[in-house]
Amino acid sequence: MNDAIRITRAATRKPKPKDSELGFGTVFADHMFLADFQEEKGWYDPRIEPYGPLTLDPATAVLHYAQAVFEGLKAFRGVDGRVRLFRPHKHIERLNTSAKRMRIPPLDPDLALRSLVELVGLERDWVPSSVGTSLYIRPTIVATEPFLGVRPAKSYLYFVILSPVGAYYPEGMNPVKILVMEKYVRAVEGGVGAAKTGGNYAASLLPAEEAHAAGFTQVLYLDGVHRKYVEEVGTMNIMLRLGDEVVTPPLTGTILPGVTRDSVLALLREWGFAVSERPISMDEVIDAARNETLREVWGTGTAAVISPVGELAYRNQRMVINDGRIGELTQRLYESIVDIQYGRVRDTRGWTLEV
Ligand code: COI
């Protein structure tokens, strides 16, 4: 579809929060992008409109059976004042992979890219400039057909909203405490664990609440079959530095194929680290903690960026990592990713797209 994007400008502009007051996902830019899908027409009527509520029939399919997918990516204001999207093509590819699993019609990648570039271009004043802040972009597709039967909907809405954000975790770059979860699981092979779909996040709320009540910031899920192998945190992928090796769970359909995960693995390989995408059992982690070869643990995610893990609690054991301090490789990865995102170094990998 090569339709022109229709633009209706907001009559008034909202005040922008100060960079120092930014949390995560509470304030939204003045405009949003929308496009509709109908079986007979495909995707049509791409448009930018003032940000505002959607009107949905109570029978709308997404409200009942959660046929929906989303993405999360960021635009950064560089030290040179330029605005860059980080890995937009990779996010669009994942949006369409998620859509396929949820039986949602894919977006034309060109339309998806145009939606991001045009919307962020129009709202560039909403991209904050302090390090640690960015404009979070939330592309979403929902089934809009009012119909209660369980089958794929015949109509969909694609929308993109923008939110200026600071750090995702209140701890910022300080190490987080994570509870290794045995009671609940996140996904099984053949399920929807690799799709970025709302239900995965709804299912994480109760385990997260129980972990918070016990004093932990996040939950580390184990595999759904043996409850033995490390999977992911739900808001980020997990990586461990065991001796001289960096290990992370493989993409077998149960974890989200993180874009930051992919970027970090590429950097580590370029730097000559031994990197393995392989199953990691909790027994191995416990042994490594005992032998003092569990050197660093960190999470990777678009919202979380690189998040150091200071403690893992499993059954009745508490494994303090690197004395609860940020590890040297964790810090190097954080700085390298952020340097690319804020244009402090030249992007030699084609990861950023200037808007
Ligand atoms: C992201 O990292 O962008 C996500 O979508 C995770 C979500 C918990 C905010």
Coordinates of C-alpha atoms and ligand atoms in Angstrom, one line a residue:
M1 CA 0.0 0.0 0.0
N2 CA 1.4 3.3 -1.0
D3 CA -1.4 5.6 0.1
A4 CA -0.4 9.0 1.3
I5 CA -0.6 9.4 5.1
R6 CA -3.4 11.8 5.9
I7 CA -2.5 14.2 8.7
T8 CA -5.0 15.9 11.1
R9 CA -3.2 18.2 13.5
A10 CA -4.1 18.6 17.1
A11 CA -5.7 22.0 17.9
T12 CA -3.8 22.3 21.2
R13 CA -0.5 20.9 22.4
K14 CA 0.1 19.3 25.8
P15 CA 2.8 20.6 28.1
K16 CA 5.9 18.4 27.9
P17 CA 7.3 17.0 31.2
K18 CA 10.8 17.8 32.3
D19 CA 13.4 15.1 31.5
S20 CA 14.1 14.7 35.2
E21 CA 10.4 13.9 35.8
L22 CA 10.1 11.2 33.2
G23 CA 8.9 7.7 34.4
F24 CA 7.8 5.0 32.0
G25 CA 4.7 5.2 29.8
T26 CA 2.5 7.7 31.6
V27 CA 2.6 10.7 29.3
F28 CA 1.7 10.6 25.6
A29 CA 2.6 12.8 22.6
D30 CA 0.0 14.9 20.9
H31 CA -0.6 12.6 17.8
M32 CA -1.0 9.0 17.0
F33 CA -0.8 6.9 13.8
L34 CA -3.7 4.7 12.7
A35 CA -4.5 2.4 9.8
D36 CA -7.4 0.0 9.3
F37 CA -7.6 -3.5 7.9
Q38 CA -10.6 -5.2 6.3
E39 CA -10.4 -8.6 4.6
E40 CA -11.7 -7.1 1.2
K41 CA -9.4 -4.1 1.3
G42 CA -6.2 -5.1 3.1
W43 CA -4.6 -2.3 5.2
Y44 CA -6.0 1.1 4.3
D45 CA -6.4 4.8 5.3
P46 CA -3.1 5.4 7.0
R47 CA -3.4 8.6 9.0
I48 CA -2.0 10.7 11.8
E49 CA -4.6 12.1 14.2
P50 CA -4.6 13.9 17.5
Y51 CA -4.0 11.4 20.3
G52 CA -7.2 10.4 21.9
P53 CA -9.5 7.5 23.0
L54 CA -10.7 4.8 20.6
T55 CA -14.3 3.9 20.3
L56 CA -14.9 0.2 20.4
D57 CA -18.0 -2.0 20.4
P58 CA -18.2 -4.1 23.6
A59 CA -18.2 -7.2 21.4
T60 CA -14.9 -6.2 19.8
A61 CA -12.9 -9.4 19.4
V62 CA -9.7 -8.1 21.1
L63 CA -11.6 -7.4 24.3
H64 CA -12.6 -11.0 24.6
Y65 CA -9.9 -13.2 23.1
A66 CA -6.9 -10.9 23.2
Q67 CA -6.1 -11.2 19.5
A68 CA -3.4 -8.5 19.6
V69 CA 0.3 -7.9 19.2
F70 CA 2.6 -5.0 19.9
E71 CA 6.1 -3.7 19.8
G72 CA 8.3 -1.4 21.8
L73 CA 11.1 0.6 20.3
K74 CA 12.7 3.9 21.0
A75 CA 13.8 7.2 19.3
F76 CA 16.8 8.9 20.8
R77 CA 17.9 12.5 20.6
G78 CA 21.6 12.3 20.0
V79 CA 24.4 14.4 21.4
D80 CA 24.3 16.1 17.9
G81 CA 20.6 16.9 18.3
R82 CA 19.6 14.4 15.6
V83 CA 16.7 12.0 16.3
R84 CA 17.4 8.3 15.6
L85 CA 15.3 5.2 15.7
F86 CA 17.1 2.1 17.1
R87 CA 16.7 -1.0 14.9
P88 CA 13.2 -0.2 13.5
H89 CA 13.5 -2.8 10.8
K90 CA 14.1 -5.6 13.3
H91 CA 11.1 -4.4 15.4
I92 CA 8.8 -4.4 12.4
E93 CA 10.0 -7.9 11.4
R94 CA 9.2 -9.1 15.0
L95 CA 5.8 -7.4 14.9
N96 CA 4.9 -9.4 11.8
T97 CA 6.3 -12.6 13.3
S98 CA 4.1 -12.1 16.4
A99 CA 1.2 -11.2 14.1
K100 CA 1.6 -14.5 12.2
R101 CA 1.4 -16.5 15.5
M102 CA -1.8 -14.6 16.6
R103 CA -3.4 -15.0 13.1
I104 CA -3.3 -11.3 12.5
P105 CA -2.6 -10.0 8.9
P106 CA 0.9 -8.8 8.5
L107 CA 1.7 -5.1 7.9
D108 CA 3.5 -4.1 4.8
P109 CA 7.0 -3.4 6.3
D110 CA 7.2 -0.2 4.2
L111 CA 4.0 1.1 5.6
A112 CA 5.1 0.2 9.1
L113 CA 8.4 2.0 8.7
R114 CA 6.6 5.0 7.2
S115 CA 4.3 5.1 10.2
L116 CA 7.2 5.3 12.6
V117 CA 9.3 7.8 10.6
E118 CA 6.3 10.1 9.9
L119 CA 4.9 10.1 13.4
V120 CA 8.2 10.5 15.2
G121 CA 9.2 13.2 12.6
L122 CA 6.0 15.1 13.4
E123 CA 6.5 14.7 17.1
R124 CA 10.3 15.2 17.2
D125 CA 9.9 17.9 19.9
W126 CA 8.7 15.1 22.2
V127 CA 12.0 13.3 22.0
P128 CA 13.8 14.1 25.3
S129 CA 17.5 14.8 25.3
S130 CA 19.0 13.7 28.6
V131 CA 21.0 10.4 28.6
G132 CA 18.7 7.7 29.9
T133 CA 15.6 9.3 28.3
S134 CA 14.0 8.5 25.0
L135 CA 10.7 8.5 23.1
Y136 CA 9.2 5.1 23.5
I137 CA 7.2 4.0 20.5
R138 CA 4.4 1.5 20.9
P139 CA 3.1 0.1 17.6
T140 CA 0.1 -2.2 18.3
I141 CA -2.4 -4.2 16.2
V142 CA -5.8 -5.3 17.6
A143 CA -8.7 -7.3 16.2
T144 CA -11.7 -4.9 15.9
E145 CA -14.5 -7.0 14.5
P146 CA -17.4 -7.1 16.9
F147 CA -17.9 -10.9 17.0
L148 CA -18.0 -13.4 19.8
G149 CA -17.1 -16.6 17.9
V150 CA -13.5 -17.9 18.3
R151 CA -12.0 -17.4 14.9
P152 CA -9.7 -14.8 13.4
A153 CA -11.3 -11.4 13.1
K154 CA -12.0 -9.9 9.7
S155 CA -11.0 -6.3 10.7
Y156 CA -8.1 -4.9 12.6
L157 CA -6.7 -1.6 13.8
Y158 CA -3.0 -0.7 13.7
F159 CA -2.0 2.2 15.9
V160 CA 1.2 3.8 17.1
I161 CA 1.5 5.9 20.2
L162 CA 4.5 7.7 21.6
S163 CA 5.6 8.3 25.2
P164 CA 8.7 10.2 26.5
V165 CA 10.3 7.9 29.0
G166 CA 13.1 7.7 31.6
A167 CA 14.4 4.5 33.2
Y168 CA 12.0 1.5 33.2
Y169 CA 13.0 0.2 36.7
P170 CA 12.9 2.7 39.6
E171 CA 16.5 1.4 40.4
G172 CA 17.8 2.9 37.1
M173 CA 21.2 1.3 36.4
N174 CA 21.4 -0.1 39.9
P175 CA 21.5 -3.9 40.3
V176 CA 18.0 -5.5 40.6
K177 CA 17.0 -8.4 42.8
I178 CA 15.3 -11.3 41.0
L179 CA 13.3 -14.2 42.2
V180 CA 13.7 -17.4 40.3
M181 CA 10.1 -18.6 39.9
E182 CA 9.1 -22.2 40.4
K183 CA 5.5 -21.8 41.1
Y184 CA 4.4 -20.2 37.8
V185 CA 5.7 -20.6 34.2
R186 CA 5.6 -18.2 31.3
A187 CA 5.6 -20.3 28.2
V188 CA 6.0 -23.8 26.7
E189 CA 7.3 -24.8 23.3
G190 CA 4.6 -24.5 20.7
G191 CA 2.9 -21.8 22.8
V192 CA 3.0 -18.0 22.4
G193 CA 6.1 -17.2 24.4
A194 CA 8.0 -15.8 21.4
A195 CA 5.1 -13.5 20.4
K196 CA 4.9 -10.0 21.8
T197 CA 1.2 -10.3 22.7
G198 CA -0.6 -8.8 25.6
G199 CA -1.7 -12.1 27.3
N200 CA 1.9 -12.9 28.1
Y201 CA 2.2 -9.7 30.1
A202 CA -1.2 -10.2 31.8
A203 CA -0.1 -13.6 32.9
S204 CA 3.1 -12.1 34.4
L205 CA 1.2 -9.8 36.8
L206 CA 0.4 -12.2 39.6
P207 CA 3.9 -13.8 39.7
A208 CA 5.4 -10.3 39.6
E209 CA 3.2 -9.1 42.5
E210 CA 4.1 -12.1 44.6
A211 CA 7.8 -11.4 43.9
H212 CA 7.4 -7.7 44.8
A213 CA 5.7 -8.7 48.0
A214 CA 8.8 -10.8 48.8
G215 CA 11.2 -7.9 48.1
F216 CA 12.2 -8.6 44.5
T217 CA 12.0 -6.3 41.4
Q218 CA 11.4 -9.1 38.9
V219 CA 10.8 -12.7 38.2
L220 CA 13.1 -15.1 36.4
Y221 CA 11.0 -17.8 34.7
L222 CA 12.2 -21.3 34.2
D223 CA 11.2 -23.6 31.4
G224 CA 7.6 -24.9 31.5
V225 CA 8.4 -28.6 31.2
H226 CA 11.2 -29.3 33.7
R227 CA 11.1 -26.1 35.7
K228 CA 14.8 -26.3 35.6
Y229 CA 16.3 -24.2 32.7
V230 CA 16.5 -20.4 32.8
E231 CA 14.2 -18.7 30.3
E232 CA 13.6 -15.0 30.6
V233 CA 12.5 -12.2 33.0
G234 CA 9.2 -11.3 31.2
T235 CA 10.3 -7.7 30.7
M236 CA 13.8 -8.6 29.5
N237 CA 16.0 -11.4 28.3
I238 CA 18.7 -12.7 30.6
M239 CA 22.5 -13.2 30.1
L240 CA 25.0 -14.7 32.5
R241 CA 28.8 -14.4 32.4
L242 CA 30.0 -17.8 33.6
G243 CA 33.8 -17.9 33.8
D244 CA 35.0 -16.7 30.4
E245 CA 31.7 -17.6 28.6
V246 CA 28.6 -15.5 28.2
V247 CA 25.5 -17.7 28.1
T248 CA 21.9 -16.9 27.2
P249 CA 18.9 -19.2 26.6
P250 CA 18.3 -20.2 22.9
L251 CA 15.4 -19.0 20.8
T252 CA 13.3 -22.2 20.8
G253 CA 9.9 -20.4 20.8
T254 CA 9.5 -19.9 24.5
I255 CA 11.3 -16.6 25.0
L256 CA 10.9 -13.3 23.3
P257 CA 13.6 -12.8 20.5
G258 CA 14.8 -9.5 22.0
V259 CA 16.2 -6.8 19.8
T260 CA 18.6 -5.7 22.6
R261 CA 19.5 -9.3 23.1
D262 CA 20.4 -9.6 19.4
S263 CA 22.4 -6.3 19.6
V264 CA 24.3 -7.4 22.7
L265 CA 25.2 -10.8 21.3
A266 CA 26.5 -9.1 18.1
L267 CA 28.7 -6.8 20.1
L268 CA 30.1 -9.6 22.3
R269 CA 30.9 -11.7 19.3
E270 CA 32.7 -8.7 17.7
W271 CA 34.6 -8.2 20.8
G272 CA 35.8 -11.8 20.7
F273 CA 33.9 -13.2 23.7
A274 CA 32.8 -16.8 23.8
V275 CA 29.0 -16.6 23.5
S276 CA 26.6 -19.5 23.7
E277 CA 22.9 -19.6 23.1
R278 CA 22.2 -22.8 25.0
P279 CA 20.0 -24.2 27.8
I280 CA 21.3 -23.1 31.3
S281 CA 20.0 -25.2 34.2
M282 CA 19.6 -23.7 37.7
D283 CA 22.0 -26.5 38.9
E284 CA 24.6 -25.0 36.6
V285 CA 23.9 -21.5 38.0
I286 CA 24.1 -22.7 41.6
D287 CA 27.4 -24.6 40.9
A288 CA 28.8 -21.5 39.2
A289 CA 27.8 -19.3 42.2
R290 CA 29.5 -21.9 44.5
N291 CA 32.7 -22.0 42.4
E292 CA 32.7 -18.2 42.0
T293 CA 32.5 -18.5 38.3
L294 CA 29.1 -16.7 38.2
R295 CA 30.7 -13.4 37.4
E296 CA 27.9 -11.2 36.1
V297 CA 24.2 -11.4 35.3
W298 CA 22.3 -8.8 33.3
G299 CA 19.0 -8.4 31.6
T300 CA 18.5 -6.9 28.1
G301 CA 15.4 -5.2 26.8
T302 CA 14.2 -2.1 24.9
A303 CA 12.6 -0.6 27.9
A304 CA 15.2 -1.9 30.4
V305 CA 18.2 -1.4 28.1
I306 CA 20.9 -3.3 30.1
S307 CA 19.9 -4.0 33.6
P308 CA 22.5 -5.4 36.1
V309 CA 21.2 -8.2 38.3
G310 CA 22.7 -8.0 41.8
E311 CA 21.0 -11.0 43.3
L312 CA 19.2 -14.2 42.3
A313 CA 17.0 -16.0 44.8
Y314 CA 16.2 -19.6 44.2
R315 CA 14.5 -21.9 46.7
N316 CA 16.1 -21.0 50.0
Q317 CA 19.4 -19.7 48.5
R318 CA 20.4 -16.2 47.7
M319 CA 23.1 -15.8 45.2
V320 CA 24.7 -12.3 45.4
I321 CA 26.4 -11.5 42.1
N322 CA 29.6 -9.5 41.9
D323 CA 29.0 -8.3 45.5
G324 CA 25.7 -6.7 44.3
R325 CA 27.7 -4.2 42.1
I326 CA 27.5 -3.5 38.4
G327 CA 29.8 -5.9 36.5
E328 CA 32.5 -4.6 34.2
L329 CA 31.1 -6.3 31.1
T330 CA 27.6 -5.2 32.0
Q331 CA 28.8 -1.6 32.2
R332 CA 30.7 -1.8 28.9
L333 CA 27.7 -3.2 27.1
Y334 CA 25.4 -0.5 28.5
E335 CA 27.8 2.2 27.4
S336 CA 28.3 0.7 24.0
I337 CA 24.6 0.4 23.3
V338 CA 23.9 3.8 24.6
D339 CA 26.8 5.4 22.6
I340 CA 25.2 4.0 19.4
Q341 CA 21.7 5.1 20.4
Y342 CA 22.7 8.7 21.2
G343 CA 25.0 9.0 18.2
R344 CA 28.1 9.3 20.3
V345 CA 29.9 6.8 18.1
R346 CA 29.3 6.2 14.4
D347 CA 26.8 3.5 13.7
T348 CA 28.7 1.0 11.6
R349 CA 26.1 -1.7 11.7
G350 CA 23.1 0.0 10.2
W351 CA 21.2 -0.2 13.5
T352 CA 20.0 3.4 13.6
L353 CA 17.7 5.3 11.3
E354 CA 17.7 9.1 11.4
V355 CA 14.3 10.7 11.3
Ligands
COI1 C1 10.0 -3.4 25.9 O1 11.1 -3.6 26.4 O2 9.9 -2.5 25.0 C2 8.8 -4.0 26.3 O3 7.9 -4.0 25.6 C3 8.7 -4.6 27.7 C4 7.6 -4.0 28.5 C5 7.7 -4.6 29.8 C6 7.7 -2.5 28.6

